[in-house]
Amino acid sequence: MITPDIENINVTSFAPMPTPEELHSTLPISERAFDTVMKGRADLRNIIDRKDPRLFVVVGPCSIHDPEAGLDYARRLKALQDEVQDTMLLVMRVYFEKPRTTTGWKGYINDPFMDDSFRVDEGMKRARQFLLDVCELGLPTATEALDPISPQYLGDLIAWTAIGARTTESQTHREMSSGLSTPVGFKNGTDGDIEIAINAILSAAHPHSFLGINGQGNVAVVRTRGNGYGHVVLRGGGGRPNYDSVSVAIAEQALKKAGLPANLVVDCSHANSYKKPELQPLVMSDVVQQIKHGNQSLVGVMIESNIVSGNQKIPADLAQLVYGCSVTDGCIGWDDTVDMLRAAHTELRQRPR
Ligand SMILES: O=C[C@H](O)[C@H](O)COP(=O)(O)O
Ligand SMILES: C=C(OP(=O)(O)O)C(=O)O
């Protein structure tokens, strides 16, 4: 029995959710989506294992808030993927869970109607539908795993996972990562600390036992195998970027010292571009030059991109929202995204093999 007056003093209610299995049976994975996810994960593992010389590119909106615009973006990206596929593997950034520095909209799962109604049940369903739609286009997806329960609902539709700068040091997220089915990129901390990401890789590579839920929605002790595909995502921090060749060499040395393979991803956004989206192409071009000059550790990049550049505040009247423009961090617009990726494609064709 839960005793009122002493327990859950600050909890106002518990709203029921469908179980992961119920949501899977409402929106089952299709054959095409299954193939996309399996191929996407295999391609990513092959890139990380150096069996595939391409660069993987996690590219897409800072967050999804309008599935129609998100799918419009996905169709454009799929066409671009077909064009650049011999040098790059494009994986769409499909971020539904936003970690906030203090408060703010926490993403499409938490508040899909953006009106503080917090219909997490509806958000999870719509998120799953969106992921299915993207995978059915043949485009693999990447997301940030923030809530440790969400992967039970959506994990079958994800090819690459990020653990964010604010949670890389969290044991809960390292445990969760040890059971994820995808390669996992651990961001360095917001202060620029890469040691926490290295410790996260070491921790997540081990088996863990921790509390979670199973497919039937029962509280369970989750026992994991350990995830051998953890890697560092350099996102800058503490007021300075860390994508330059010296920072990359420092990260390589730190990984070597920890006995880990030198696998690095550069996030062109966030502190690497001082949160100025228009600077992302400069970061990307620097990374591509490092690769062209023989760097062996850079396996991927991340780009925050949308149909329309910049970002917008969420207006009280949602009809005023600008179509295809971020409601969280600023993004580079579509035309610049195409230019940036085509330029990288041309350069990467000349990379040493
Ligand atoms: O990329 C996303 C943001 O940088 C992150 O969610 C933090 O956002 P905030 O500082 O606006 O809360
Ligand atoms: C929150 C994000 O990044 P970081 O964790 O690097 O701040 C993000 O990529 O949306």
mmCIF file of C-alpha atoms and ligand atoms in Angstrom:
data_model
loop_
_atom_site.group_PDB
_atom_site.id
_atom_site.type_symbol
_atom_site.label_atom_id
_atom_site.label_comp_id
_atom_site.label_asym_id
_atom_site.label_seq_id
_atom_site.Cartn_x
_atom_site.Cartn_y
_atom_site.Cartn_z
ATOM 1 C CA MET A 1 0.000 0.000 0.000
ATOM 2 C CA ILE A 2 1.206 3.488 -0.832
ATOM 3 C CA THR A 3 0.673 5.670 2.250
ATOM 4 C CA PRO A 4 -0.571 9.180 1.430
ATOM 5 C CA ASP A 5 0.930 12.117 3.366
ATOM 6 C CA ILE A 6 4.367 10.494 3.418
ATOM 7 C CA GLU A 7 4.971 9.191 -0.103
ATOM 8 C CA ASN A 8 4.755 10.967 -3.441
ATOM 9 C CA ILE A 9 4.153 14.282 -1.704
ATOM 10 C CA ASN A 10 5.135 16.172 -4.833
ATOM 11 C CA VAL A 11 3.507 13.840 -7.346
ATOM 12 C CA THR A 12 0.152 15.063 -8.610
ATOM 13 C CA SER A 13 -0.920 12.058 -10.699
ATOM 14 C CA PHE A 14 0.108 8.937 -12.592
ATOM 15 C CA ALA A 15 -1.352 8.855 -16.104
ATOM 16 C CA PRO A 16 -1.500 5.436 -17.764
ATOM 17 C CA MET A 17 0.582 4.649 -20.845
ATOM 18 C CA PRO A 18 0.164 1.835 -23.360
ATOM 19 C CA THR A 19 2.847 -0.786 -22.867
ATOM 20 C CA PRO A 20 5.743 -0.998 -25.364
ATOM 21 C CA GLU A 21 4.204 -4.198 -26.769
ATOM 22 C CA GLU A 22 0.817 -2.518 -27.206
ATOM 23 C CA LEU A 23 2.401 0.371 -29.098
ATOM 24 C CA HIS A 24 4.418 -2.059 -31.229
ATOM 25 C CA SER A 25 1.223 -3.895 -32.146
ATOM 26 C CA THR A 26 -0.639 -0.630 -32.932
ATOM 27 C CA LEU A 27 2.273 0.513 -35.116
ATOM 28 C CA PRO A 28 4.261 -2.578 -36.099
ATOM 29 C CA ILE A 29 7.583 -2.264 -37.871
ATOM 30 C CA SER A 30 7.176 -2.891 -41.622
ATOM 31 C CA GLU A 31 9.486 -5.064 -43.694
ATOM 32 C CA ARG A 32 10.963 -2.004 -45.422
ATOM 33 C CA ALA A 33 11.559 -0.208 -42.103
ATOM 34 C CA PHE A 34 13.137 -3.340 -40.633
ATOM 35 C CA ASP A 35 15.545 -3.558 -43.567
ATOM 36 C CA THR A 36 16.418 0.154 -43.267
ATOM 37 C CA VAL A 37 17.245 -0.139 -39.573
ATOM 38 C CA MET A 38 19.243 -3.348 -39.945
ATOM 39 C CA LYS A 39 21.217 -1.998 -42.900
ATOM 40 C CA GLY A 40 21.740 1.386 -41.209
ATOM 41 C CA ARG A 41 23.131 -0.248 -38.070
ATOM 42 C CA ALA A 42 25.335 -2.622 -40.064
ATOM 43 C CA ASP A 43 26.679 0.266 -42.171
ATOM 44 C CA LEU A 44 27.446 2.250 -39.005
ATOM 45 C CA ARG A 45 29.214 -0.694 -37.383
ATOM 46 C CA ASN A 46 31.217 -1.235 -40.563
ATOM 47 C CA ILE A 47 32.277 2.417 -40.628
ATOM 48 C CA ILE A 48 33.318 2.238 -36.970
ATOM 49 C CA ASP A 49 35.198 -1.024 -37.678
ATOM 50 C CA ARG A 50 36.873 0.570 -40.755
ATOM 51 C CA LYS A 51 35.343 -2.017 -43.059
ATOM 52 C CA ASP A 52 33.528 0.833 -44.825
ATOM 53 C CA PRO A 53 35.607 3.948 -45.605
ATOM 54 C CA ARG A 54 32.654 6.353 -45.658
ATOM 55 C CA LEU A 55 31.950 9.132 -43.179
ATOM 56 C CA PHE A 56 28.632 8.876 -41.360
ATOM 57 C CA VAL A 57 26.659 12.076 -41.119
ATOM 58 C CA VAL A 58 23.917 12.516 -38.529
ATOM 59 C CA VAL A 59 21.982 15.372 -40.065
ATOM 60 C CA GLY A 60 18.570 16.876 -39.437
ATOM 61 C CA PRO A 61 16.537 19.202 -37.256
ATOM 62 C CA CYS A 62 17.545 20.042 -33.718
ATOM 63 C CA SER A 63 14.123 18.653 -32.790
ATOM 64 C CA ILE A 64 11.034 17.366 -34.550
ATOM 65 C CA HIS A 65 7.903 19.355 -33.714
ATOM 66 C CA ASP A 66 5.899 19.146 -36.962
ATOM 67 C CA PRO A 67 5.854 15.674 -38.533
ATOM 68 C CA GLU A 68 4.714 17.034 -41.899
ATOM 69 C CA ALA A 69 7.734 19.340 -42.182
ATOM 70 C CA GLY A 70 9.922 16.587 -40.726
ATOM 71 C CA LEU A 71 8.869 14.169 -43.461
ATOM 72 C CA ASP A 72 9.299 16.847 -46.107
ATOM 73 C CA TYR A 73 12.881 17.159 -44.788
ATOM 74 C CA ALA A 74 13.340 13.374 -44.762
ATOM 75 C CA ARG A 75 12.302 13.052 -48.432
ATOM 76 C CA ARG A 76 14.816 15.733 -49.416
ATOM 77 C CA LEU A 77 17.523 14.029 -47.382
ATOM 78 C CA LYS A 78 16.795 10.652 -48.946
ATOM 79 C CA ALA A 79 17.296 12.140 -52.423
ATOM 80 C CA LEU A 80 20.582 13.689 -51.275
ATOM 81 C CA GLN A 81 21.647 10.382 -49.700
ATOM 82 C CA ASP A 82 21.260 8.686 -53.074
ATOM 83 C CA GLU A 83 23.550 11.329 -54.579
ATOM 84 C CA VAL A 84 26.391 11.182 -52.025
ATOM 85 C CA GLN A 85 26.196 7.576 -50.868
ATOM 86 C CA ASP A 86 29.598 6.489 -52.111
ATOM 87 C CA THR A 87 31.386 8.880 -49.708
ATOM 88 C CA MET A 88 28.891 9.401 -46.866
ATOM 89 C CA LEU A 89 26.188 7.540 -44.989
ATOM 90 C CA LEU A 90 23.422 10.025 -44.163
ATOM 91 C CA VAL A 91 21.457 9.231 -41.005
ATOM 92 C CA MET A 92 18.568 11.546 -40.194
ATOM 93 C CA ARG A 93 18.630 13.312 -36.825
ATOM 94 C CA VAL A 94 15.208 12.531 -35.391
ATOM 95 C CA TYR A 95 15.300 14.097 -31.933
ATOM 96 C CA PHE A 96 12.152 13.885 -29.830
ATOM 97 C CA GLU A 97 13.605 14.384 -26.337
ATOM 98 C CA LYS A 98 15.316 17.664 -25.485
ATOM 99 C CA PRO A 99 17.497 18.001 -22.379
ATOM 100 C CA ARG A 100 17.066 21.573 -21.119
ATOM 101 C CA THR A 101 19.634 23.676 -19.302
ATOM 102 C CA THR A 102 16.832 24.783 -16.997
ATOM 103 C CA THR A 103 13.304 24.652 -18.420
ATOM 104 C CA GLY A 104 11.669 24.857 -21.833
ATOM 105 C CA TRP A 105 9.781 22.648 -24.275
ATOM 106 C CA LYS A 106 11.128 19.153 -23.678
ATOM 107 C CA GLY A 107 10.263 17.786 -27.080
ATOM 108 C CA TYR A 108 7.608 16.081 -29.149
ATOM 109 C CA ILE A 109 7.181 13.042 -26.905
ATOM 110 C CA ASN A 110 6.818 15.101 -23.735
ATOM 111 C CA ASP A 111 4.451 17.721 -25.151
ATOM 112 C CA PRO A 112 3.394 16.891 -28.737
ATOM 113 C CA PHE A 113 0.774 19.655 -28.890
ATOM 114 C CA MET A 114 3.214 22.273 -27.533
ATOM 115 C CA ASP A 115 0.531 23.597 -25.192
ATOM 116 C CA ASP A 116 1.673 22.195 -21.826
ATOM 117 C CA SER A 117 -0.878 19.379 -22.046
ATOM 118 C CA PHE A 118 2.042 16.890 -21.794
ATOM 119 C CA ARG A 119 0.255 14.071 -23.651
ATOM 120 C CA VAL A 120 3.206 11.706 -23.452
ATOM 121 C CA ASP A 121 0.980 8.802 -24.580
ATOM 122 C CA GLU A 122 0.114 10.633 -27.804
ATOM 123 C CA GLY A 123 3.676 11.939 -28.200
ATOM 124 C CA MET A 124 5.138 8.441 -28.007
ATOM 125 C CA LYS A 125 2.635 7.151 -30.568
ATOM 126 C CA ARG A 126 3.267 9.998 -32.994
ATOM 127 C CA ALA A 127 7.023 9.676 -32.512
ATOM 128 C CA ARG A 128 6.817 5.996 -33.413
ATOM 129 C CA GLN A 129 4.695 6.761 -36.478
ATOM 130 C CA PHE A 130 7.210 9.393 -37.582
ATOM 131 C CA LEU A 131 10.176 7.054 -37.184
ATOM 132 C CA LEU A 132 8.329 4.390 -39.159
ATOM 133 C CA ASP A 133 7.610 6.864 -41.959
ATOM 134 C CA VAL A 134 11.268 7.917 -42.158
ATOM 135 C CA CYS A 135 12.547 4.320 -42.099
ATOM 136 C CA GLU A 136 10.065 3.392 -44.813
ATOM 137 C CA LEU A 137 11.736 5.958 -47.057
ATOM 138 C CA GLY A 138 14.928 3.923 -46.679
ATOM 139 C CA LEU A 139 16.596 6.531 -44.468
ATOM 140 C CA PRO A 140 18.135 5.349 -41.164
ATOM 141 C CA THR A 141 17.451 7.433 -38.053
ATOM 142 C CA ALA A 142 19.463 8.785 -35.118
ATOM 143 C CA THR A 143 18.098 10.037 -31.834
ATOM 144 C CA GLU A 144 19.154 11.180 -28.377
ATOM 145 C CA ALA A 145 18.136 8.666 -25.708
ATOM 146 C CA LEU A 146 17.194 10.793 -22.739
ATOM 147 C CA ASP A 147 14.351 9.027 -20.967
ATOM 148 C CA PRO A 148 15.602 5.547 -20.012
ATOM 149 C CA ILE A 149 12.185 3.978 -20.737
ATOM 150 C CA SER A 150 11.641 5.410 -24.242
ATOM 151 C CA PRO A 151 13.950 2.921 -26.048
ATOM 152 C CA GLN A 152 11.506 0.140 -25.149
ATOM 153 C CA TYR A 153 8.923 1.970 -27.274
ATOM 154 C CA LEU A 154 11.078 3.215 -30.135
ATOM 155 C CA GLY A 155 14.413 1.379 -30.125
ATOM 156 C CA ASP A 156 13.554 -0.947 -33.013
ATOM 157 C CA LEU A 157 13.372 2.064 -35.349
ATOM 158 C CA ILE A 158 16.719 3.648 -34.453
ATOM 159 C CA ALA A 159 20.112 3.067 -36.091
ATOM 160 C CA TRP A 160 22.353 5.411 -34.029
ATOM 161 C CA THR A 161 21.935 6.862 -30.551
ATOM 162 C CA ALA A 162 23.448 9.889 -28.847
ATOM 163 C CA ILE A 163 23.853 10.389 -25.141
ATOM 164 C CA GLY A 164 23.851 14.138 -24.620
ATOM 165 C CA ALA A 165 26.418 16.383 -22.969
ATOM 166 C CA ARG A 166 24.192 16.758 -19.910
ATOM 167 C CA THR A 167 23.768 13.005 -19.357
ATOM 168 C CA THR A 168 27.006 11.332 -20.489
ATOM 169 C CA GLU A 169 28.199 11.268 -16.876
ATOM 170 C CA SER A 170 24.934 9.750 -15.630
ATOM 171 C CA GLN A 171 25.098 6.114 -14.539
ATOM 172 C CA THR A 172 21.484 5.619 -15.624
ATOM 173 C CA HIS A 173 22.368 6.583 -19.200
ATOM 174 C CA ARG A 174 25.507 4.476 -19.267
ATOM 175 C CA GLU A 175 23.518 1.467 -18.035
ATOM 176 C CA MET A 176 20.829 2.078 -20.619
ATOM 177 C CA SER A 177 23.480 2.410 -23.361
ATOM 178 C CA SER A 178 24.934 -0.952 -22.391
ATOM 179 C CA GLY A 179 21.679 -2.516 -23.563
ATOM 180 C CA LEU A 180 20.949 -0.405 -26.644
ATOM 181 C CA SER A 181 20.940 -2.171 -30.005
ATOM 182 C CA THR A 182 22.704 0.672 -31.839
ATOM 183 C CA PRO A 183 26.156 2.236 -31.822
ATOM 184 C CA VAL A 184 26.116 4.993 -29.182
ATOM 185 C CA GLY A 185 27.853 8.359 -29.410
ATOM 186 C CA PHE A 186 28.677 9.924 -26.031
ATOM 187 C CA LYS A 187 29.027 13.696 -26.132
ATOM 188 C CA ASN A 188 31.755 15.411 -24.162
ATOM 189 C CA GLY A 189 30.419 17.471 -21.233
ATOM 190 C CA THR A 190 29.070 21.001 -21.598
ATOM 191 C CA ASP A 191 32.341 22.161 -19.996
ATOM 192 C CA GLY A 192 34.331 20.400 -22.744
ATOM 193 C CA ASP A 193 35.419 17.436 -20.582
ATOM 194 C CA ILE A 194 36.063 14.409 -22.803
ATOM 195 C CA GLU A 195 37.052 12.108 -19.915
ATOM 196 C CA ILE A 196 33.392 11.661 -18.969
ATOM 197 C CA ALA A 197 32.649 10.416 -22.489
ATOM 198 C CA ILE A 198 35.589 8.001 -22.323
ATOM 199 C CA ASN A 199 34.401 6.735 -18.937
ATOM 200 C CA ALA A 200 30.911 6.345 -20.414
ATOM 201 C CA ILE A 201 32.275 4.173 -23.258
ATOM 202 C CA LEU A 202 34.122 1.994 -20.729
ATOM 203 C CA SER A 203 31.060 1.679 -18.511
ATOM 204 C CA ALA A 204 28.576 0.996 -21.333
ATOM 205 C CA ALA A 205 30.819 -1.705 -22.790
ATOM 206 C CA HIS A 206 30.211 -3.746 -19.634
ATOM 207 C CA PRO A 207 27.130 -5.791 -18.729
ATOM 208 C CA HIS A 208 24.852 -4.068 -16.202
ATOM 209 C CA SER A 209 21.777 -4.956 -14.139
ATOM 210 C CA PHE A 210 19.384 -2.107 -13.356
ATOM 211 C CA LEU A 211 15.726 -1.221 -12.958
ATOM 212 C CA GLY A 212 13.633 -0.654 -16.049
ATOM 213 C CA ILE A 213 10.524 -1.975 -17.761
ATOM 214 C CA ASN A 214 9.940 -4.922 -20.061
ATOM 215 C CA GLY A 215 7.772 -5.067 -23.191
ATOM 216 C CA GLN A 216 4.684 -5.839 -21.120
ATOM 217 C CA GLY A 217 5.274 -2.675 -19.111
ATOM 218 C CA ASN A 218 6.253 -4.509 -15.918
ATOM 219 C CA VAL A 219 8.985 -3.125 -13.707
ATOM 220 C CA ALA A 220 11.927 -5.430 -14.292
ATOM 221 C CA VAL A 221 15.576 -5.911 -13.524
ATOM 222 C CA VAL A 222 17.131 -5.338 -16.925
ATOM 223 C CA ARG A 223 20.300 -7.330 -17.511
ATOM 224 C CA THR A 224 22.471 -6.247 -20.422
ATOM 225 C CA ARG A 225 25.298 -7.669 -22.501
ATOM 226 C CA GLY A 226 27.291 -4.425 -22.847
ATOM 227 C CA ASN A 227 27.604 -2.267 -25.944
ATOM 228 C CA GLY A 228 30.930 -2.462 -27.798
ATOM 229 C CA TYR A 229 30.088 0.350 -30.208
ATOM 230 C CA GLY A 230 30.432 3.391 -27.941
ATOM 231 C CA HIS A 231 32.396 6.332 -29.297
ATOM 232 C CA VAL A 232 33.081 9.983 -28.418
ATOM 233 C CA VAL A 233 31.208 12.915 -29.933
ATOM 234 C CA LEU A 234 33.225 16.138 -29.760
ATOM 235 C CA ARG A 235 30.739 19.007 -29.411
ATOM 236 C CA GLY A 236 32.981 21.683 -27.918
ATOM 237 C CA GLY A 237 32.284 23.225 -24.530
ATOM 238 C CA GLY A 238 33.513 25.491 -21.783
ATOM 239 C CA GLY A 239 33.535 28.332 -24.280
ATOM 240 C CA ARG A 240 35.744 26.684 -26.894
ATOM 241 C CA PRO A 241 35.404 24.348 -29.871
ATOM 242 C CA ASN A 242 37.195 20.987 -29.954
ATOM 243 C CA TYR A 243 36.993 19.895 -33.594
ATOM 244 C CA ASP A 244 40.438 21.266 -34.597
ATOM 245 C CA SER A 245 43.291 18.876 -35.366
ATOM 246 C CA VAL A 246 45.017 19.509 -32.013
ATOM 247 C CA SER A 247 41.849 18.788 -30.004
ATOM 248 C CA VAL A 248 41.243 15.718 -32.153
ATOM 249 C CA ALA A 249 44.804 14.494 -31.463
ATOM 250 C CA ILE A 250 44.295 15.067 -27.711
ATOM 251 C CA ALA A 251 41.077 13.028 -27.836
ATOM 252 C CA GLU A 252 42.861 10.257 -29.777
ATOM 253 C CA GLN A 253 45.599 10.128 -27.120
ATOM 254 C CA ALA A 254 43.052 10.003 -24.297
ATOM 255 C CA LEU A 255 41.213 7.121 -25.982
ATOM 256 C CA LYS A 256 44.500 5.269 -26.525
ATOM 257 C CA LYS A 257 45.437 5.743 -22.864
ATOM 258 C CA ALA A 258 42.079 4.228 -21.884
ATOM 259 C CA GLY A 259 42.728 1.252 -24.185
ATOM 260 C CA LEU A 260 39.911 2.254 -26.534
ATOM 261 C CA PRO A 261 39.896 2.489 -30.322
ATOM 262 C CA ALA A 262 40.205 5.998 -31.725
ATOM 263 C CA ASN A 263 36.681 6.595 -33.009
ATOM 264 C CA LEU A 264 35.556 10.205 -33.043
ATOM 265 C CA VAL A 265 32.501 12.049 -34.269
ATOM 266 C CA VAL A 266 32.465 15.836 -34.573
ATOM 267 C CA ASP A 267 29.256 17.683 -33.798
ATOM 268 C CA CYS A 268 29.479 20.729 -36.083
ATOM 269 C CA SER A 269 26.846 22.494 -33.994
ATOM 270 C CA HIS A 270 26.622 23.428 -30.296
ATOM 271 C CA ALA A 271 29.851 24.803 -28.806
ATOM 272 C CA ASN A 272 31.825 23.802 -31.918
ATOM 273 C CA SER A 273 30.094 26.598 -33.800
ATOM 274 C CA TYR A 274 29.319 28.809 -30.786
ATOM 275 C CA LYS A 275 25.665 27.910 -31.448
ATOM 276 C CA LYS A 276 25.809 29.984 -34.628
ATOM 277 C CA PRO A 277 24.305 27.599 -37.198
ATOM 278 C CA GLU A 278 25.804 29.440 -40.149
ATOM 279 C CA LEU A 279 29.289 28.443 -38.896
ATOM 280 C CA GLN A 280 28.603 24.708 -39.183
ATOM 281 C CA PRO A 281 29.894 24.469 -42.804
ATOM 282 C CA LEU A 282 33.261 25.825 -41.610
ATOM 283 C CA VAL A 283 33.488 23.077 -38.998
ATOM 284 C CA MET A 284 32.459 20.431 -41.514
ATOM 285 C CA SER A 285 34.979 21.630 -44.060
ATOM 286 C CA ASP A 286 37.754 21.578 -41.433
ATOM 287 C CA VAL A 287 36.870 17.989 -40.495
ATOM 288 C CA VAL A 288 36.830 16.941 -44.147
ATOM 289 C CA GLN A 289 40.281 18.525 -44.654
ATOM 290 C CA GLN A 290 41.631 16.601 -41.648
ATOM 291 C CA ILE A 291 40.324 13.382 -43.198
ATOM 292 C CA LYS A 292 41.768 14.301 -46.586
ATOM 293 C CA HIS A 293 45.113 14.858 -44.929
ATOM 294 C CA GLY A 294 45.095 11.348 -43.534
ATOM 295 C CA ASN A 295 43.246 11.510 -40.216
ATOM 296 C CA GLN A 296 42.096 7.991 -39.318
ATOM 297 C CA SER A 297 39.968 8.599 -36.224
ATOM 298 C CA LEU A 298 37.157 10.789 -37.554
ATOM 299 C CA VAL A 299 34.325 8.429 -38.433
ATOM 300 C CA GLY A 300 31.317 10.732 -38.343
ATOM 301 C CA VAL A 301 29.905 14.225 -38.075
ATOM 302 C CA MET A 302 26.675 15.737 -36.801
ATOM 303 C CA ILE A 303 24.861 18.676 -38.390
ATOM 304 C CA GLU A 304 21.791 20.543 -37.140
ATOM 305 C CA SER A 305 19.824 21.333 -40.277
ATOM 306 C CA ASN A 306 16.241 22.105 -41.199
ATOM 307 C CA ILE A 307 14.237 23.329 -44.183
ATOM 308 C CA VAL A 308 14.445 26.963 -43.068
ATOM 309 C CA SER A 309 17.547 28.359 -41.349
ATOM 310 C CA GLY A 310 17.639 29.732 -37.792
ATOM 311 C CA ASN A 311 15.085 29.089 -35.093
ATOM 312 C CA GLN A 312 11.877 30.553 -33.691
ATOM 313 C CA LYS A 313 10.237 30.891 -30.296
ATOM 314 C CA ILE A 314 7.113 28.786 -29.838
ATOM 315 C CA PRO A 315 4.303 31.306 -30.370
ATOM 316 C CA ALA A 316 1.133 31.343 -28.224
ATOM 317 C CA ASP A 317 -0.845 30.905 -31.448
ATOM 318 C CA LEU A 318 0.721 27.847 -33.072
ATOM 319 C CA ALA A 319 -0.739 28.873 -36.450
ATOM 320 C CA GLN A 320 2.033 31.495 -36.477
ATOM 321 C CA LEU A 321 4.804 28.864 -36.529
ATOM 322 C CA VAL A 322 7.149 29.211 -39.495
ATOM 323 C CA TYR A 323 7.049 25.944 -41.492
ATOM 324 C CA GLY A 324 10.270 23.920 -41.363
ATOM 325 C CA CYS A 325 12.041 26.158 -38.835
ATOM 326 C CA SER A 326 13.490 24.865 -35.551
ATOM 327 C CA VAL A 327 11.781 25.619 -32.236
ATOM 328 C CA THR A 328 14.910 24.656 -30.294
ATOM 329 C CA ASP A 329 18.503 25.401 -31.394
ATOM 330 C CA GLY A 330 19.140 27.258 -34.643
ATOM 331 C CA CYS A 331 19.764 25.111 -37.708
ATOM 332 C CA ILE A 332 21.381 25.621 -41.071
ATOM 333 C CA GLY A 333 18.763 25.846 -43.880
ATOM 334 C CA TRP A 334 18.172 23.241 -46.571
ATOM 335 C CA ASP A 335 19.994 24.898 -49.466
ATOM 336 C CA ASP A 336 23.118 25.425 -47.367
ATOM 337 C CA THR A 337 22.873 21.823 -46.157
ATOM 338 C CA VAL A 338 22.910 20.592 -49.743
ATOM 339 C CA ASP A 339 25.877 22.842 -50.627
ATOM 340 C CA MET A 340 27.770 21.709 -47.534
ATOM 341 C CA LEU A 341 27.223 18.007 -48.138
ATOM 342 C CA ARG A 342 27.920 18.227 -51.875
ATOM 343 C CA ALA A 343 31.185 20.069 -51.143
ATOM 344 C CA ALA A 344 32.157 17.398 -48.604
ATOM 345 C CA HIS A 345 31.278 14.693 -51.131
ATOM 346 C CA THR A 346 33.587 16.203 -53.755
ATOM 347 C CA GLU A 347 36.428 16.524 -51.243
ATOM 348 C CA LEU A 348 35.977 13.062 -49.755
ATOM 349 C CA ARG A 349 36.211 11.473 -53.197
ATOM 350 C CA GLN A 350 39.869 12.516 -53.118
ATOM 351 C CA ARG A 351 40.611 11.146 -49.662
ATOM 352 C CA PRO A 352 43.444 8.661 -49.238
ATOM 353 C CA ARG A 353 42.169 5.084 -48.800
HETATM 354 O O1 LIG B 1 20.541 21.067 -28.702
HETATM 355 C C1 LIG B 1 19.813 21.348 -27.813
HETATM 356 C C2 LIG B 1 20.055 22.346 -26.773
HETATM 357 O O2 LIG B 1 21.299 22.921 -26.880
HETATM 358 C C3 LIG B 1 19.867 21.691 -25.457
HETATM 359 O O3 LIG B 1 18.660 21.000 -25.478
HETATM 360 C C4 LIG B 1 19.869 22.732 -24.342
HETATM 361 O O4 LIG B 1 18.977 23.700 -24.631
HETATM 362 P P1 LIG B 1 18.715 24.945 -23.676
HETATM 363 O O5 LIG B 1 20.028 25.419 -23.160
HETATM 364 O O6 LIG B 1 18.046 25.924 -24.613
HETATM 365 O O7 LIG B 1 17.781 24.498 -22.606
HETATM 366 C C1 LIG B 2 21.219 18.539 -26.770
HETATM 367 C C2 LIG B 2 22.029 18.297 -27.783
HETATM 368 O O1 LIG B 2 23.361 18.335 -27.761
HETATM 369 P P1 LIG B 2 24.339 18.461 -26.501
HETATM 370 O O2 LIG B 2 23.975 17.319 -25.618
HETATM 371 O O3 LIG B 2 25.665 18.357 -27.141
HETATM 372 O O4 LIG B 2 24.078 19.795 -25.884
HETATM 373 C C3 LIG B 2 21.516 17.964 -29.113
HETATM 374 O O5 LIG B 2 22.292 17.495 -29.960
HETATM 375 O O6 LIG B 2 20.321 18.184 -29.325
#
